[in-house]
Amino acid sequence: MVGEYTSVVEAKLATMRAEYEALVRDGRGWSLRALFSTDDCDIVDFCTGFAPNRFGAQACAEVEQFCRGYGIWLETGGAHYNSMTPYLHPHAATAERMTIIGIYNAILFWLNDTVGREKFAHLTDAERRQAGVTVESLATLLETRSAVTDPTPVEAATADFLELVGRHGDPEWLALFLHSTIAHLIPAIRDQNARARGELLTVAEYIDLRSHVSGMYPAIALCEFGRDVYLPWERIRAAGLDVDLLGLRRLTVEIGALMNDVFSFEKEWVHDRADFNLIPVCLLNTPGATLSDAVRDAARIVRDRLTEFRRVRARIGGICGEITDRSVAEAVSDHVEDLLACVQATWVWQNTTLRYKGTSIFDENRLA
């Protein structure tokens, strides 16, 4: 960890805010396309041909109906986050599986947009205590899979989701998926800002924590549920593919989390005054850095991971073409395509949704 939270940090953030306001006032900024592209890979070209799931419209309608039934539909943000699921899981095999995944995402987004890390600092003490009780209760529910007495709306919705996913999911996969969800909820439903933590994270520490806070690990696990095809890890290890495949999954998580940081920078840092975001973290870890420096550093971190993703994906493809266990090769190839779709969706959906649009220093986030 870099060090304790001090008045110097407050001053740096204040200077950063003044730089941001000057950029907006002068109409200056950046193209995210340019920031995330390299000489040999344009991010738009990399995502060409991507399309959301064919059951998307049906699933989104059913998810909204489900959420309204439990009183956890957000009128201001619901349509935006609900639209993400068909992008993130374009290969889900049936409308039913697409809907179940959407229900899961909707529950997490409801928590994020009401008591999540960006909102936590703005809650009253009583609301913070209640948020802590809620996350403890949900973690216990996910661990025991036993319904609670007199559940809150989000607990009741989660219990219903558990029944659905348990009915359709592989038992071994389900245990790992629920454990991953708990690992997401515990750090996500708390104030992660530097002032609340009392310390600054290094960039590496931030990326590791952000990966869990993002919810991308369970999102990747849901790719297996969507296809109803589960990875045979013992045979994957025997084929020598486990290290590369796990590495590609980690890269997918980090790309999703950190590219979102750049897209949502203004939503989080400007509007919610949250500094748990890659851009402020880059600035605070670099003596003398400006906002412009921090934006470029954050973009480079994402760009480097996109380059590494393409390299590892190509290597896995070569190995899959040579191994004799064709069913393993097919399962891994399908999963790699799901990971590719997650990366592409990170770019395509965030350009499509209005969730991050408004006054912005980024071309793609500006409303026409």
Short mmCIF file of C-alpha atoms in Angstrom, two decimals:
data_model
loop_
_atom_site.label_atom_id
_atom_site.label_comp_id
_atom_site.label_asym_id
_atom_site.label_seq_id
_atom_site.Cartn_x
_atom_site.Cartn_y
_atom_site.Cartn_z
CA MET A 1 0.00 0.00 0.00
CA VAL A 2 1.31 3.43 -0.92
CA GLY A 3 0.61 5.14 2.40
CA GLU A 4 -1.90 6.77 4.66
CA TYR A 5 -4.63 9.07 3.45
CA THR A 6 -3.54 12.66 4.08
CA SER A 7 -4.45 16.27 3.34
CA VAL A 8 -1.95 16.07 0.47
CA VAL A 9 -4.22 13.50 -1.18
CA GLU A 10 -7.19 15.83 -0.75
CA ALA A 11 -5.21 18.63 -2.40
CA LYS A 12 -4.24 16.40 -5.35
CA LEU A 13 -7.86 15.41 -5.89
CA ALA A 14 -8.96 19.04 -5.72
CA THR A 15 -6.35 19.96 -8.34
CA MET A 16 -7.52 17.05 -10.47
CA ARG A 17 -11.09 18.32 -10.26
CA ALA A 18 -10.00 21.80 -11.35
CA GLU A 19 -8.16 20.27 -14.31
CA TYR A 20 -11.27 18.33 -15.24
CA GLU A 21 -13.46 21.42 -15.11
CA ALA A 22 -10.99 23.30 -17.32
CA LEU A 23 -11.02 20.50 -19.89
CA VAL A 24 -14.83 20.51 -19.98
CA ARG A 25 -14.98 24.30 -20.17
CA ASP A 26 -12.51 24.38 -23.08
CA GLY A 27 -14.13 21.45 -24.90
CA ARG A 28 -10.96 19.37 -24.74
CA GLY A 29 -10.60 15.67 -24.14
CA TRP A 30 -9.89 12.33 -25.75
CA SER A 31 -11.30 9.70 -28.05
CA LEU A 32 -11.63 6.43 -26.17
CA ARG A 33 -11.22 4.64 -29.48
CA ALA A 34 -7.81 6.24 -29.89
CA LEU A 35 -6.87 5.59 -26.26
CA PHE A 36 -7.69 1.86 -26.41
CA SER A 37 -6.33 1.14 -29.91
CA THR A 38 -2.81 0.21 -30.99
CA ASP A 39 -1.08 0.54 -34.35
CA ASP A 40 -1.91 -3.08 -35.15
CA CYS A 41 -5.37 -3.30 -33.55
CA ASP A 42 -8.15 -0.74 -33.73
CA ILE A 43 -10.65 -1.43 -30.93
CA VAL A 44 -13.59 -0.85 -33.29
CA ASP A 45 -12.21 -3.31 -35.84
CA PHE A 46 -11.52 -5.80 -33.04
CA CYS A 47 -15.22 -5.71 -32.11
CA THR A 48 -16.59 -5.82 -35.66
CA GLY A 49 -19.22 -8.51 -36.09
CA PHE A 50 -20.20 -8.60 -32.43
CA ALA A 51 -23.94 -8.95 -31.82
CA PRO A 52 -25.94 -9.35 -28.58
CA ASN A 53 -27.88 -12.49 -27.73
CA ARG A 54 -30.84 -13.27 -29.99
CA PHE A 55 -33.09 -13.75 -26.93
CA GLY A 56 -32.13 -10.36 -25.51
CA ALA A 57 -35.39 -8.46 -25.93
CA GLN A 58 -37.49 -11.28 -24.47
CA ALA A 59 -35.11 -11.82 -21.57
CA CYS A 60 -34.90 -8.11 -20.72
CA ALA A 61 -38.69 -7.86 -20.60
CA GLU A 62 -38.93 -10.88 -18.29
CA VAL A 63 -36.16 -9.58 -16.05
CA GLU A 64 -37.93 -6.23 -15.67
CA GLN A 65 -41.17 -8.02 -14.80
CA PHE A 66 -39.32 -10.13 -12.21
CA CYS A 67 -37.68 -7.08 -10.62
CA ARG A 68 -40.89 -5.10 -10.51
CA GLY A 69 -42.56 -8.03 -8.82
CA TYR A 70 -39.98 -7.88 -6.02
CA GLY A 71 -39.76 -4.09 -5.87
CA ILE A 72 -36.12 -3.93 -6.94
CA TRP A 73 -36.51 -2.26 -10.33
CA LEU A 74 -34.70 1.08 -10.60
CA GLU A 75 -36.69 3.49 -12.74
CA THR A 76 -33.71 5.70 -13.52
CA GLY A 77 -31.11 3.02 -14.30
CA GLY A 78 -32.98 -0.23 -14.80
CA ALA A 79 -33.31 -0.14 -18.56
CA HIS A 80 -29.62 0.71 -18.97
CA TYR A 81 -28.18 -2.06 -16.83
CA ASN A 82 -30.79 -4.58 -17.97
CA SER A 83 -29.64 -4.09 -21.56
CA MET A 84 -26.11 -5.21 -20.65
CA THR A 85 -26.90 -8.91 -20.18
CA PRO A 86 -27.55 -9.82 -23.84
CA TYR A 87 -24.25 -8.13 -24.73
CA LEU A 88 -22.21 -9.84 -22.03
CA HIS A 89 -23.67 -13.28 -22.79
CA PRO A 90 -24.39 -13.44 -26.53
CA HIS A 91 -24.01 -17.24 -26.63
CA ALA A 92 -26.59 -18.19 -23.99
CA ALA A 93 -28.40 -21.12 -25.56
CA THR A 94 -32.01 -20.45 -24.53
CA ALA A 95 -34.23 -17.54 -23.56
CA GLU A 96 -34.72 -19.14 -20.15
CA ARG A 97 -31.00 -19.21 -19.41
CA MET A 98 -30.64 -15.68 -20.72
CA THR A 99 -33.39 -14.53 -18.35
CA ILE A 100 -31.86 -16.28 -15.33
CA ILE A 101 -28.52 -14.59 -16.02
CA GLY A 102 -30.35 -11.28 -16.40
CA ILE A 103 -32.06 -11.71 -13.03
CA TYR A 104 -28.69 -12.28 -11.39
CA ASN A 105 -27.22 -9.17 -13.01
CA ALA A 106 -30.26 -7.10 -12.06
CA ILE A 107 -29.93 -8.07 -8.39
CA LEU A 108 -26.26 -7.07 -8.39
CA PHE A 109 -26.94 -3.80 -10.20
CA TRP A 110 -29.74 -2.93 -7.79
CA LEU A 111 -27.29 -3.39 -4.92
CA ASN A 112 -24.59 -1.42 -6.75
CA ASP A 113 -26.86 1.51 -7.54
CA THR A 114 -28.40 1.75 -4.07
CA VAL A 115 -25.73 0.73 -1.52
CA GLY A 116 -22.66 -0.09 -3.63
CA ARG A 117 -19.18 1.38 -3.29
CA GLU A 118 -20.03 4.56 -5.23
CA LYS A 119 -23.14 5.26 -3.14
CA PHE A 120 -21.91 4.05 0.26
CA ALA A 121 -20.24 7.33 1.28
CA HIS A 122 -23.52 9.18 0.74
CA LEU A 123 -25.58 6.90 2.99
CA THR A 124 -26.58 7.76 6.54
CA ASP A 125 -25.04 5.75 9.38
CA ALA A 126 -28.27 3.78 9.71
CA GLU A 127 -28.33 3.04 5.99
CA ARG A 128 -24.71 1.87 6.11
CA ARG A 129 -25.46 -0.49 8.97
CA GLN A 130 -28.46 -1.84 7.08
CA ALA A 131 -26.32 -2.32 3.96
CA GLY A 132 -23.87 -4.34 6.06
CA VAL A 133 -26.71 -6.48 7.40
CA THR A 134 -28.00 -7.00 3.86
CA VAL A 135 -24.68 -8.18 2.44
CA GLU A 136 -24.16 -10.52 5.41
CA SER A 137 -27.62 -11.97 4.94
CA LEU A 138 -27.12 -12.44 1.19
CA ALA A 139 -23.72 -14.08 1.73
CA THR A 140 -25.31 -16.52 4.20
CA LEU A 141 -28.18 -17.17 1.80
CA LEU A 142 -25.76 -17.91 -1.04
CA GLU A 143 -23.62 -20.14 1.16
CA THR A 144 -26.40 -22.17 2.79
CA ARG A 145 -29.01 -21.85 -0.01
CA SER A 146 -31.62 -21.75 2.76
CA ALA A 147 -34.36 -19.12 2.57
CA VAL A 148 -34.55 -16.65 5.44
CA THR A 149 -37.65 -15.91 7.51
CA ASP A 150 -39.45 -12.68 6.62
CA PRO A 151 -37.03 -11.82 3.77
CA THR A 152 -36.44 -8.33 2.43
CA PRO A 153 -37.30 -7.80 -1.27
CA VAL A 154 -33.70 -8.36 -2.41
CA GLU A 155 -33.39 -11.48 -0.23
CA ALA A 156 -36.62 -12.88 -1.66
CA ALA A 157 -35.47 -12.15 -5.20
CA THR A 158 -32.11 -13.81 -4.52
CA ALA A 159 -33.80 -16.90 -3.08
CA ASP A 160 -35.95 -17.17 -6.20
CA PHE A 161 -32.84 -16.79 -8.38
CA LEU A 162 -31.10 -19.54 -6.40
CA GLU A 163 -33.98 -21.90 -7.05
CA LEU A 164 -33.85 -21.16 -10.78
CA VAL A 165 -30.08 -21.43 -11.20
CA GLY A 166 -29.95 -24.53 -9.00
CA ARG A 167 -32.59 -26.22 -11.12
CA HIS A 168 -30.67 -25.63 -14.34
CA GLY A 169 -26.99 -25.47 -13.35
CA ASP A 170 -24.33 -28.12 -12.82
CA PRO A 171 -23.94 -28.69 -9.03
CA GLU A 172 -20.13 -28.48 -8.96
CA TRP A 173 -20.18 -25.36 -11.13
CA LEU A 174 -22.89 -23.82 -8.94
CA ALA A 175 -20.83 -24.14 -5.75
CA LEU A 176 -17.89 -22.33 -7.34
CA PHE A 177 -20.16 -19.69 -8.86
CA LEU A 178 -21.87 -18.88 -5.56
CA HIS A 179 -18.50 -18.68 -3.79
CA SER A 180 -17.35 -16.22 -6.47
CA THR A 181 -20.49 -14.15 -5.94
CA ILE A 182 -19.85 -13.90 -2.20
CA ALA A 183 -16.26 -12.84 -2.93
CA HIS A 184 -17.73 -10.05 -5.07
CA LEU A 185 -20.43 -8.85 -2.69
CA ILE A 186 -18.29 -8.41 0.43
CA PRO A 187 -15.91 -5.77 -1.03
CA ALA A 188 -18.52 -4.27 -3.37
CA ILE A 189 -21.00 -3.22 -0.68
CA ARG A 190 -18.73 -0.88 1.29
CA ASP A 191 -16.99 2.46 0.92
CA GLN A 192 -13.74 1.76 -0.94
CA ASN A 193 -12.69 5.40 -1.28
CA ALA A 194 -9.24 6.37 0.01
CA ARG A 195 -10.64 8.54 2.82
CA ALA A 196 -12.76 5.67 4.16
CA ARG A 197 -9.93 3.17 3.80
CA GLY A 198 -7.46 5.56 5.43
CA GLU A 199 -4.81 4.53 2.94
CA LEU A 200 -3.88 4.57 -0.72
CA LEU A 201 -3.69 1.40 -2.74
CA THR A 202 -0.91 0.86 -5.23
CA VAL A 203 -2.07 0.47 -8.83
CA ALA A 204 -1.47 -3.29 -8.64
CA GLU A 205 -3.40 -3.59 -5.37
CA TYR A 206 -6.21 -1.55 -6.82
CA ILE A 207 -6.47 -3.73 -9.94
CA ASP A 208 -6.59 -6.89 -7.85
CA LEU A 209 -9.35 -5.53 -5.59
CA ARG A 210 -11.24 -3.94 -8.47
CA SER A 211 -11.33 -7.29 -10.24
CA HIS A 212 -13.37 -8.76 -7.38
CA VAL A 213 -15.50 -5.65 -6.85
CA SER A 214 -16.42 -5.61 -10.56
CA GLY A 215 -18.37 -8.88 -10.47
CA MET A 216 -16.60 -10.03 -13.63
CA TYR A 217 -15.49 -13.36 -12.16
CA PRO A 218 -19.07 -14.62 -11.64
CA ALA A 219 -20.03 -13.04 -14.99
CA ILE A 220 -17.45 -15.25 -16.70
CA ALA A 221 -18.69 -18.28 -14.79
CA LEU A 222 -22.18 -17.58 -16.13
CA CYS A 223 -20.87 -18.11 -19.66
CA GLU A 224 -20.71 -21.83 -18.84
CA PHE A 225 -24.25 -21.74 -17.46
CA GLY A 226 -25.47 -19.88 -20.52
CA ARG A 227 -24.23 -22.58 -22.87
CA ASP A 228 -25.01 -25.37 -20.36
CA VAL A 229 -21.47 -26.60 -21.04
CA TYR A 230 -19.08 -26.78 -18.09
CA LEU A 231 -15.30 -26.77 -18.29
CA PRO A 232 -13.63 -30.14 -17.48
CA TRP A 233 -10.68 -28.66 -15.59
CA GLU A 234 -8.86 -31.96 -14.89
CA ARG A 235 -8.77 -32.76 -18.60
CA ILE A 236 -7.89 -29.14 -19.42
CA ARG A 237 -4.88 -29.45 -17.09
CA ALA A 238 -3.92 -32.75 -18.68
CA ALA A 239 -3.96 -31.03 -22.08
CA GLY A 240 -1.67 -28.28 -20.79
CA LEU A 241 -4.25 -25.53 -21.30
CA ASP A 242 -5.10 -24.60 -17.73
CA VAL A 243 -2.48 -21.87 -17.14
CA ASP A 244 -3.25 -20.04 -20.37
CA LEU A 245 -7.02 -20.38 -19.96
CA LEU A 246 -6.95 -19.09 -16.39
CA GLY A 247 -4.71 -16.25 -17.56
CA LEU A 248 -7.16 -15.37 -20.32
CA ARG A 249 -10.03 -15.35 -17.82
CA ARG A 250 -8.06 -13.00 -15.56
CA LEU A 251 -7.33 -10.69 -18.49
CA THR A 252 -11.02 -10.68 -19.41
CA VAL A 253 -11.93 -9.69 -15.85
CA GLU A 254 -9.36 -6.91 -15.74
CA ILE A 255 -10.26 -5.53 -19.15
CA GLY A 256 -13.94 -5.47 -18.21
CA ALA A 257 -13.30 -3.81 -14.85
CA LEU A 258 -10.69 -1.28 -15.95
CA MET A 259 -12.23 -0.26 -19.27
CA ASN A 260 -15.42 0.35 -17.30
CA ASP A 261 -13.43 2.58 -14.95
CA VAL A 262 -12.56 4.87 -17.85
CA PHE A 263 -16.08 4.91 -19.29
CA SER A 264 -17.64 5.48 -15.84
CA PHE A 265 -14.99 7.91 -14.57
CA GLU A 266 -17.34 10.88 -14.63
CA LYS A 267 -20.32 8.95 -13.27
CA GLU A 268 -18.20 7.75 -10.34
CA TRP A 269 -15.66 10.49 -9.69
CA VAL A 270 -17.42 13.64 -10.86
CA HIS A 271 -21.01 12.90 -9.81
CA ASP A 272 -20.53 10.46 -6.90
CA ARG A 273 -17.13 11.88 -5.84
CA ALA A 274 -15.71 8.37 -5.59
CA ASP A 275 -11.94 7.99 -6.03
CA PHE A 276 -12.02 4.17 -6.20
CA ASN A 277 -11.40 4.32 -9.93
CA LEU A 278 -8.33 3.60 -12.03
CA ILE A 279 -7.82 7.19 -13.18
CA PRO A 280 -7.59 8.79 -9.69
CA VAL A 281 -5.54 5.82 -8.49
CA CYS A 282 -3.03 6.35 -11.32
CA LEU A 283 -2.81 10.06 -10.49
CA LEU A 284 -2.35 9.54 -6.75
CA ASN A 285 0.38 6.95 -7.31
CA THR A 286 2.43 9.17 -9.64
CA PRO A 287 4.16 12.21 -8.11
CA GLY A 288 3.46 15.35 -10.11
CA ALA A 289 0.93 13.66 -12.38
CA THR A 290 -1.88 15.63 -13.99
CA LEU A 291 -5.32 14.41 -14.95
CA SER A 292 -4.09 14.09 -18.53
CA ASP A 293 -1.22 11.88 -17.35
CA ALA A 294 -3.60 9.73 -15.33
CA VAL A 295 -6.02 9.27 -18.25
CA ARG A 296 -3.17 8.16 -20.51
CA ASP A 297 -1.76 5.84 -17.84
CA ALA A 298 -5.17 4.23 -17.27
CA ALA A 299 -5.69 3.79 -21.00
CA ARG A 300 -2.25 2.21 -21.38
CA ILE A 301 -3.07 -0.31 -18.65
CA VAL A 302 -6.24 -1.33 -20.49
CA ARG A 303 -4.52 -1.30 -23.89
CA ASP A 304 -1.68 -3.53 -22.67
CA ARG A 305 -4.17 -6.08 -21.40
CA LEU A 306 -6.04 -6.05 -24.71
CA THR A 307 -2.75 -6.79 -26.49
CA GLU A 308 -1.96 -9.61 -24.06
CA PHE A 309 -5.49 -10.99 -24.45
CA ARG A 310 -5.03 -11.28 -28.22
CA ARG A 311 -1.64 -12.96 -27.75
CA VAL A 312 -2.85 -15.55 -25.22
CA ARG A 313 -6.03 -16.22 -27.21
CA ALA A 314 -3.96 -16.99 -30.31
CA ARG A 315 -1.69 -19.33 -28.33
CA ILE A 316 -4.65 -21.24 -26.90
CA GLY A 317 -6.11 -21.55 -30.40
CA GLY A 318 -2.87 -23.10 -31.62
CA ILE A 319 -2.81 -25.64 -28.81
CA CYS A 320 -6.47 -26.53 -29.33
CA GLY A 321 -5.70 -27.27 -32.97
CA GLU A 322 -3.08 -29.84 -31.99
CA ILE A 323 -4.39 -31.73 -28.94
CA THR A 324 -5.96 -35.15 -29.45
CA ASP A 325 -8.76 -34.73 -26.89
CA ARG A 326 -11.16 -33.02 -29.27
CA SER A 327 -13.98 -32.60 -26.78
CA VAL A 328 -11.65 -30.61 -24.51
CA ALA A 329 -10.45 -28.58 -27.48
CA GLU A 330 -14.05 -27.80 -28.40
CA ALA A 331 -15.05 -26.84 -24.84
CA VAL A 332 -12.02 -24.58 -24.43
CA SER A 333 -12.51 -23.00 -27.86
CA ASP A 334 -16.14 -22.23 -27.06
CA HIS A 335 -15.16 -20.70 -23.72
CA VAL A 336 -12.46 -18.60 -25.36
CA GLU A 337 -15.09 -17.26 -27.75
CA ASP A 338 -17.24 -16.40 -24.72
CA LEU A 339 -14.30 -14.53 -23.20
CA LEU A 340 -13.75 -12.71 -26.48
CA ALA A 341 -17.43 -11.74 -26.46
CA CYS A 342 -17.11 -10.38 -22.90
CA VAL A 343 -14.20 -8.20 -23.98
CA GLN A 344 -16.00 -7.00 -27.10
CA ALA A 345 -19.18 -6.36 -25.12
CA THR A 346 -17.24 -4.18 -22.71
CA TRP A 347 -16.52 -1.81 -25.58
CA VAL A 348 -19.71 -2.17 -27.62
CA TRP A 349 -22.29 -1.95 -24.80
CA GLN A 350 -20.60 0.97 -23.06
CA ASN A 351 -20.72 2.88 -26.33
CA THR A 352 -24.37 1.92 -26.84
CA THR A 353 -25.83 2.56 -23.38
CA LEU A 354 -26.84 5.98 -22.12
CA ARG A 355 -25.62 5.03 -18.63
CA TYR A 356 -22.38 7.00 -19.01
CA LYS A 357 -23.50 9.70 -21.44
CA GLY A 358 -23.54 13.41 -20.64
CA THR A 359 -20.99 16.19 -20.34
CA SER A 360 -17.67 14.45 -20.79
CA ILE A 361 -13.98 14.69 -21.57
CA PHE A 362 -14.37 11.56 -23.70
CA ASP A 363 -15.81 11.80 -27.20
CA GLU A 364 -17.81 8.58 -26.92
CA ASN A 365 -19.49 9.65 -23.68
CA ARG A 366 -20.73 13.01 -24.96
CA LEU A 367 -24.40 13.34 -25.71
CA ALA A 368 -25.05 14.72 -29.17
#
